[in-house]
mmCIF file of C-alpha atoms in Angstrom:
data_model
loop_
_atom_site.group_PDB
_atom_site.id
_atom_site.type_symbol
_atom_site.label_atom_id
_atom_site.label_comp_id
_atom_site.label_asym_id
_atom_site.label_seq_id
_atom_site.Cartn_x
_atom_site.Cartn_y
_atom_site.Cartn_z
ATOM 1 C CA MET M 1 13.861 -5.408 -106.972
ATOM 2 C CA PHE M 2 13.280 -2.284 -104.858
ATOM 3 C CA SER M 3 9.579 -2.282 -105.630
ATOM 4 C CA LEU M 4 9.346 -5.965 -104.669
ATOM 5 C CA LEU M 5 10.908 -5.247 -101.251
ATOM 6 C CA LYS M 6 8.669 -2.216 -100.790
ATOM 7 C CA SER M 7 5.459 -4.151 -101.467
ATOM 8 C CA ARG M 8 6.620 -6.941 -99.152
ATOM 9 C CA HIS M 9 5.271 -9.689 -101.513
ATOM 10 C CA TRP M 10 8.332 -11.717 -100.575
ATOM 11 C CA LEU M 11 6.968 -12.116 -97.044
ATOM 12 C CA TRP M 12 4.074 -14.314 -98.079
ATOM 13 C CA PRO M 13 5.970 -17.533 -98.698
ATOM 14 C CA VAL M 14 7.803 -17.146 -95.423
ATOM 15 C CA LEU M 15 4.579 -16.438 -93.468
ATOM 16 C CA CYS M 16 2.835 -19.450 -95.081
ATOM 17 C CA ALA M 17 5.735 -21.699 -94.114
ATOM 18 C CA VAL M 18 5.722 -20.420 -90.514
ATOM 19 C CA LEU M 19 1.946 -20.657 -90.089
ATOM 20 C CA LEU M 20 1.669 -24.239 -91.362
ATOM 21 C CA PRO M 21 0.054 -26.493 -88.788
ATOM 22 C CA ALA M 22 2.388 -28.666 -86.715
ATOM 23 C CA GLU M 23 0.752 -31.791 -88.192
ATOM 24 C CA ALA M 24 2.058 -30.838 -91.627
ATOM 25 C CA TRP M 25 5.641 -30.748 -90.326
ATOM 26 C CA ALA M 26 5.183 -33.976 -88.387
ATOM 27 C CA ALA M 27 3.980 -35.702 -91.554
ATOM 28 C CA ALA M 28 7.345 -34.986 -93.210
ATOM 29 C CA ASP M 29 9.175 -37.908 -91.466
ATOM 30 C CA LEU M 30 12.895 -37.921 -91.746
ATOM 31 C CA PRO M 31 14.125 -41.472 -92.543
ATOM 32 C CA ALA M 32 17.603 -40.392 -91.611
ATOM 33 C CA LEU M 33 16.726 -40.674 -87.899
ATOM 34 C CA THR M 34 15.385 -44.232 -87.933
ATOM 35 C CA VAL M 35 16.923 -46.646 -85.449
ATOM 36 C CA THR M 36 15.653 -50.239 -85.308
ATOM 37 C CA THR M 37 16.417 -52.881 -82.713
ATOM 38 C CA ASP M 38 16.340 -56.563 -83.590
ATOM 39 C CA ASP M 39 15.403 -59.500 -81.328
ATOM 40 C CA SER M 40 18.957 -59.822 -79.955
ATOM 41 C CA GLY M 41 19.024 -56.212 -78.857
ATOM 42 C CA ALA M 42 21.452 -54.992 -81.515
ATOM 43 C CA GLU M 43 20.682 -51.575 -82.994
ATOM 44 C CA SER M 44 20.853 -50.729 -86.662
ATOM 45 C CA TYR M 45 20.724 -47.234 -88.030
ATOM 46 C CA GLY M 46 19.031 -45.817 -91.118
ATOM 47 C CA ILE M 47 21.030 -45.642 -94.315
ATOM 48 C CA SER M 48 21.120 -41.861 -94.181
ATOM 49 C CA ILE M 49 22.818 -41.939 -90.858
ATOM 50 C CA GLN M 50 25.355 -44.386 -92.217
ATOM 51 C CA ILE M 51 26.029 -42.050 -95.144
ATOM 52 C CA LEU M 52 26.454 -39.148 -92.692
ATOM 53 C CA ALA M 53 28.954 -41.243 -90.697
ATOM 54 C CA VAL M 54 30.883 -42.096 -93.859
ATOM 55 C CA MET M 55 31.003 -38.424 -94.934
ATOM 56 C CA THR M 56 32.311 -37.535 -91.446
ATOM 57 C CA LEU M 57 34.979 -40.148 -91.731
ATOM 58 C CA LEU M 58 36.011 -38.788 -95.112
ATOM 59 C CA THR M 59 36.809 -35.422 -93.446
ATOM 60 C CA LEU M 60 39.121 -37.259 -91.103
ATOM 61 C CA LEU M 61 40.726 -39.270 -93.840
ATOM 62 C CA PRO M 62 43.924 -37.143 -94.135
ATOM 63 C CA SER M 63 44.514 -37.459 -90.422
ATOM 64 C CA LEU M 64 43.891 -41.212 -90.529
ATOM 65 C CA VAL M 65 46.359 -41.601 -93.420
ATOM 66 C CA ILE M 66 48.992 -39.796 -91.401
ATOM 67 C CA MET M 67 48.372 -41.595 -88.109
ATOM 68 C CA LEU M 68 47.680 -45.181 -89.159
ATOM 69 C CA THR M 69 49.813 -45.791 -92.263
ATOM 70 C CA ALA M 70 53.407 -45.598 -93.516
ATOM 71 C CA PHE M 71 52.887 -42.060 -94.876
ATOM 72 C CA THR M 72 54.579 -40.188 -92.032
ATOM 73 C CA ARG M 73 57.921 -42.035 -92.291
ATOM 74 C CA ILE M 74 58.006 -41.735 -96.041
ATOM 75 C CA VAL M 75 57.207 -38.054 -96.389
ATOM 76 C CA ILE M 76 59.654 -37.054 -93.598
ATOM 77 C CA VAL M 77 62.492 -39.012 -95.261
ATOM 78 C CA PHE M 78 61.733 -37.304 -98.596
ATOM 79 C CA ALA M 79 61.740 -33.885 -96.897
ATOM 80 C CA ILE M 80 65.062 -34.561 -95.168
ATOM 81 C CA LEU M 81 66.534 -35.812 -98.463
ATOM 82 C CA ARG M 82 65.607 -32.631 -100.261
ATOM 83 C CA GLN M 83 67.169 -30.588 -97.471
ATOM 84 C CA ALA M 84 70.329 -32.680 -97.512
ATOM 85 C CA ILE M 85 70.811 -32.170 -101.255
ATOM 86 C CA GLY M 86 70.288 -28.444 -100.821
ATOM 87 C CA LEU M 87 67.232 -28.037 -103.071
ATOM 88 C CA GLN M 88 64.691 -25.861 -101.332
ATOM 89 C CA GLN M 89 61.769 -26.117 -103.762
ATOM 90 C CA THR M 90 62.681 -29.058 -106.040
ATOM 91 C CA PRO M 91 60.967 -31.436 -106.036
ATOM 92 C CA SER M 92 57.965 -29.427 -104.908
ATOM 93 C CA ASN M 93 55.837 -30.251 -101.887
ATOM 94 C CA GLN M 94 53.052 -31.534 -104.146
ATOM 95 C CA ILE M 95 55.395 -33.951 -105.891
ATOM 96 C CA LEU M 96 56.867 -35.274 -102.647
ATOM 97 C CA VAL M 97 53.413 -35.727 -101.135
ATOM 98 C CA GLY M 98 52.172 -37.497 -104.265
ATOM 99 C CA ILE M 99 55.108 -39.899 -104.350
ATOM 100 C CA ALA M 100 54.767 -40.547 -100.594
ATOM 101 C CA LEU M 101 51.039 -41.217 -100.991
ATOM 102 C CA PHE M 102 51.406 -43.782 -103.788
ATOM 103 C CA LEU M 103 54.390 -45.436 -102.050
ATOM 104 C CA THR M 104 52.202 -45.611 -98.930
ATOM 105 C CA ILE M 105 49.501 -47.376 -100.922
ATOM 106 C CA PHE M 106 52.119 -49.804 -102.192
ATOM 107 C CA VAL M 107 53.365 -50.548 -98.714
ATOM 108 C CA MET M 108 49.884 -50.786 -97.218
ATOM 109 C CA ALA M 109 48.490 -53.018 -99.975
ATOM 110 C CA PRO M 110 48.580 -56.219 -97.864
ATOM 111 C CA VAL M 111 46.771 -54.409 -95.011
ATOM 112 C CA ILE M 112 44.177 -53.011 -97.394
ATOM 113 C CA GLU M 113 43.551 -56.513 -98.806
ATOM 114 C CA ASP M 114 43.035 -57.867 -95.290
ATOM 115 C CA VAL M 115 40.615 -55.062 -94.457
ATOM 116 C CA LYS M 116 38.675 -55.799 -97.660
ATOM 117 C CA ALA M 117 38.463 -59.513 -96.868
ATOM 118 C CA VAL M 118 37.503 -59.308 -93.191
ATOM 119 C CA ALA M 119 35.399 -56.133 -93.112
ATOM 120 C CA LEU M 120 34.442 -54.523 -96.444
ATOM 121 C CA GLU M 121 33.187 -57.588 -98.312
ATOM 122 C CA PRO M 122 31.054 -58.968 -95.374
ATOM 123 C CA TYR M 123 29.600 -55.472 -94.866
ATOM 124 C CA LEU M 124 28.676 -55.074 -98.528
ATOM 125 C CA ALA M 125 27.163 -58.585 -98.487
ATOM 126 C CA GLU M 126 25.081 -57.417 -95.484
ATOM 127 C CA THR M 127 26.354 -60.205 -93.305
ATOM 128 C CA MET M 128 28.066 -57.843 -90.876
ATOM 129 C CA THR M 129 26.809 -54.759 -89.099
ATOM 130 C CA PRO M 130 28.629 -51.426 -89.552
ATOM 131 C CA GLN M 131 29.905 -51.525 -85.979
ATOM 132 C CA ASP M 132 31.336 -55.030 -86.390
ATOM 133 C CA ALA M 133 32.845 -54.065 -89.741
ATOM 134 C CA LEU M 134 34.604 -51.120 -88.169
ATOM 135 C CA VAL M 135 36.078 -53.277 -85.392
ATOM 136 C CA SER M 136 37.181 -55.906 -87.896
ATOM 137 C CA ALA M 137 38.751 -53.269 -90.140
ATOM 138 C CA SER M 138 40.847 -51.935 -87.272
ATOM 139 C CA GLY M 139 42.476 -55.383 -86.772
ATOM 140 C CA PRO M 140 44.800 -55.411 -89.769
ATOM 141 C CA PHE M 141 45.866 -51.816 -89.092
ATOM 142 C CA LYS M 142 46.529 -52.670 -85.450
ATOM 143 C CA ASP M 143 48.741 -55.633 -86.472
ATOM 144 C CA PHE M 144 50.661 -53.429 -88.889
ATOM 145 C CA MET M 145 51.263 -50.752 -86.219
ATOM 146 C CA LEU M 146 52.362 -53.282 -83.650
ATOM 147 C CA GLU M 147 54.997 -54.555 -86.030
ATOM 148 C CA GLN M 148 56.390 -51.060 -86.492
ATOM 149 C CA THR M 149 56.156 -49.835 -82.881
ATOM 150 C CA ARG M 150 59.075 -50.090 -80.474
ATOM 151 C CA GLU M 151 58.419 -51.702 -77.123
ATOM 152 C CA ASP M 152 59.885 -48.699 -75.257
ATOM 153 C CA ASP M 153 57.447 -46.293 -76.928
ATOM 154 C CA LEU M 154 54.507 -48.624 -76.276
ATOM 155 C CA ASP M 155 55.474 -49.017 -72.604
ATOM 156 C CA LEU M 156 55.763 -45.221 -72.261
ATOM 157 C CA PHE M 157 52.215 -44.551 -73.401
ATOM 158 C CA MET M 158 50.874 -47.473 -71.420
ATOM 159 C CA ARG M 159 52.383 -45.966 -68.276
ATOM 160 C CA LEU M 160 51.040 -42.517 -69.152
ATOM 161 C CA SER M 161 47.517 -43.952 -69.669
ATOM 162 C CA GLU M 162 47.894 -45.987 -66.390
ATOM 163 C CA HIS M 163 47.205 -49.282 -68.189
ATOM 164 C CA GLN M 164 47.860 -52.516 -66.373
ATOM 165 C CA PRO M 165 50.580 -54.831 -67.840
ATOM 166 C CA LEU M 166 49.122 -57.076 -70.578
ATOM 167 C CA ASP M 167 49.782 -60.783 -71.101
ATOM 168 C CA ASP M 168 49.559 -60.281 -74.855
ATOM 169 C CA VAL M 169 50.710 -57.086 -76.541
ATOM 170 C CA ALA M 170 47.946 -57.586 -79.152
ATOM 171 C CA ASP M 171 45.416 -56.693 -76.469
ATOM 172 C CA VAL M 172 46.740 -53.098 -76.152
ATOM 173 C CA ASP M 173 44.141 -50.376 -76.504
ATOM 174 C CA PHE M 174 43.955 -48.877 -80.023
ATOM 175 C CA PHE M 175 44.131 -45.294 -78.684
ATOM 176 C CA VAL M 176 47.299 -46.134 -76.793
ATOM 177 C CA LEU M 177 48.905 -47.798 -79.786
ATOM 178 C CA VAL M 178 48.401 -44.896 -82.158
ATOM 179 C CA PRO M 179 50.643 -42.307 -80.333
ATOM 180 C CA ALA M 180 53.213 -44.990 -79.696
ATOM 181 C CA PHE M 181 53.228 -45.837 -83.401
ATOM 182 C CA MET M 182 53.593 -42.204 -84.393
ATOM 183 C CA THR M 183 56.527 -41.793 -81.980
ATOM 184 C CA SER M 184 58.298 -44.796 -83.423
ATOM 185 C CA GLU M 185 57.689 -43.603 -86.951
ATOM 186 C CA LEU M 186 59.216 -40.194 -86.227
ATOM 187 C CA LYS M 187 62.286 -41.843 -84.677
ATOM 188 C CA THR M 188 62.740 -44.243 -87.609
ATOM 189 C CA ALA M 189 62.314 -41.492 -90.164
ATOM 190 C CA PHE M 190 64.970 -39.325 -88.516
ATOM 191 C CA GLN M 191 67.358 -42.273 -88.280
ATOM 192 C CA ILE M 192 67.054 -42.892 -92.004
ATOM 193 C CA GLY M 193 67.352 -39.122 -92.655
ATOM 194 C CA PHE M 194 70.553 -38.995 -90.644
ATOM 195 C CA MET M 195 72.120 -41.715 -92.790
ATOM 196 C CA LEU M 196 71.079 -39.830 -95.917
ATOM 197 C CA PHE M 197 72.647 -36.606 -94.672
ATOM 198 C CA ILE M 198 76.195 -38.021 -94.189
ATOM 199 C CA PRO M 199 77.383 -38.360 -97.839
ATOM 200 C CA PHE M 200 76.009 -34.903 -98.785
ATOM 201 C CA LEU M 201 77.570 -33.404 -95.696
ATOM 202 C CA ILE M 202 80.935 -34.843 -96.634
ATOM 203 C CA ILE M 203 80.694 -33.234 -100.123
ATOM 204 C CA ASP M 204 79.827 -29.844 -98.515
ATOM 205 C CA MET M 205 82.835 -30.126 -96.166
ATOM 206 C CA VAL M 206 85.222 -31.113 -98.972
ATOM 207 C CA VAL M 207 84.056 -28.253 -101.235
ATOM 208 C CA ALA M 208 84.242 -25.712 -98.382
ATOM 209 C CA SER M 209 87.786 -26.827 -97.521
ATOM 210 C CA VAL M 210 88.943 -26.580 -101.145
ATOM 211 C CA LEU M 211 87.389 -23.104 -101.560
ATOM 212 C CA MET M 212 89.027 -21.909 -98.325
ATOM 213 C CA SER M 213 92.442 -23.272 -99.376
ATOM 214 C CA MET M 214 92.129 -21.430 -102.692
ATOM 215 C CA GLY M 215 91.229 -18.194 -100.932
ATOM 216 C CA MET M 216 87.745 -18.049 -102.438
ATOM 217 C CA MET M 217 86.022 -17.439 -99.118
ATOM 218 C CA MET M 218 83.457 -15.059 -100.610
ATOM 219 C CA LEU M 219 82.070 -17.763 -102.925
ATOM 220 C CA SER M 220 79.256 -19.820 -101.365
ATOM 221 C CA PRO M 221 80.176 -23.508 -101.083
ATOM 222 C CA LEU M 222 76.530 -24.454 -101.878
ATOM 223 C CA ILE M 223 76.899 -23.099 -105.398
ATOM 224 C CA ILE M 224 79.784 -25.464 -106.085
ATOM 225 C CA SER M 225 78.687 -28.457 -104.053
ATOM 226 C CA LEU M 226 75.097 -28.567 -105.329
ATOM 227 C CA PRO M 227 75.958 -29.873 -108.868
ATOM 228 C CA PHE M 228 78.257 -32.530 -107.329
ATOM 229 C CA LYS M 229 75.508 -33.678 -104.922
ATOM 230 C CA ILE M 230 72.981 -33.948 -107.683
ATOM 231 C CA MET M 231 75.474 -35.841 -109.852
ATOM 232 C CA LEU M 232 76.227 -38.268 -107.035
ATOM 233 C CA PHE M 233 72.545 -38.856 -106.368
ATOM 234 C CA VAL M 234 71.865 -39.569 -110.039
ATOM 235 C CA LEU M 235 74.892 -41.849 -110.489
ATOM 236 C CA VAL M 236 73.951 -44.080 -107.564
ATOM 237 C CA ASP M 237 70.300 -44.161 -108.725
ATOM 238 C CA GLY M 238 69.248 -42.447 -105.545
ATOM 239 C CA TRP M 239 65.464 -42.500 -105.961
ATOM 240 C CA VAL M 240 65.434 -46.265 -106.447
ATOM 241 C CA MET M 241 67.688 -46.726 -103.424
ATOM 242 C CA ILE M 242 65.547 -44.441 -101.237
ATOM 243 C CA MET M 243 62.259 -46.053 -102.211
ATOM 244 C CA GLY M 244 63.691 -49.545 -101.789
ATOM 245 C CA THR M 245 65.121 -48.680 -98.404
ATOM 246 C CA LEU M 246 61.797 -47.291 -97.263
ATOM 247 C CA ALA M 247 59.886 -50.303 -98.479
ATOM 248 C CA ASN M 248 62.403 -52.687 -96.795
ATOM 249 C CA SER M 249 62.094 -50.693 -93.543
ATOM 250 C CA PHE M 250 58.440 -51.856 -93.379
ATOM 251 C CA GLY M 251 59.369 -55.476 -93.845
ATOM 252 C CA LEU M 252 58.788 -55.672 -97.607
ATOM 253 C CA SER M 253 61.384 -57.693 -99.503
ATOM 254 C CA LEU M 254 62.259 -56.141 -102.886
#
């Protein structure tokens, strides 16, 4: 390899590429940059640009799942539940996120079906442009978020964005609705988490009082209360109750 670098034979391919005439580079047309305009003035982009846009959206998919779906409420409730029981690493973060993700898909199934009917199928049938399909796909998500957003949170962000009062709340701007929806989801998740904390907190208080009355103040109450909290959670079929409560909080009847 040293002799190759010394003889500089490796420079010839680079020099040939640099010294090619400009016409040779111009002949290599890039179909990814094609933009066509029809008789009505609407613009359509080359398929390579569409693929690039889809790949860009895929990089934003985790953020979109957090901001536009039921995922935030579900995963926060699961995290508070684990903290209330006193288990620091069980179930692991991967398990909680996996359960939250599939429960989110279950809750969002009607919305996904609507998006498929009004946007995906017409776009695949080439009866709708990508821009119109994107606008149509945002409609079901917007309806879902409006149902879960509190009026006070929506009014707050409308005032912050200096929006004029609307005759119909469905006309609210999408970028105003998203932070209002996130704020409502955080509030709802913490309300459910507070209700989950109460029974486990009572067990901790009872165990701590018993240990103190027995003079065993050097023994950590968590060591004694943890088995009782796990037993209580199993006896009441806690996972079914939690998932059913979360699904009902989004308006699903189980």
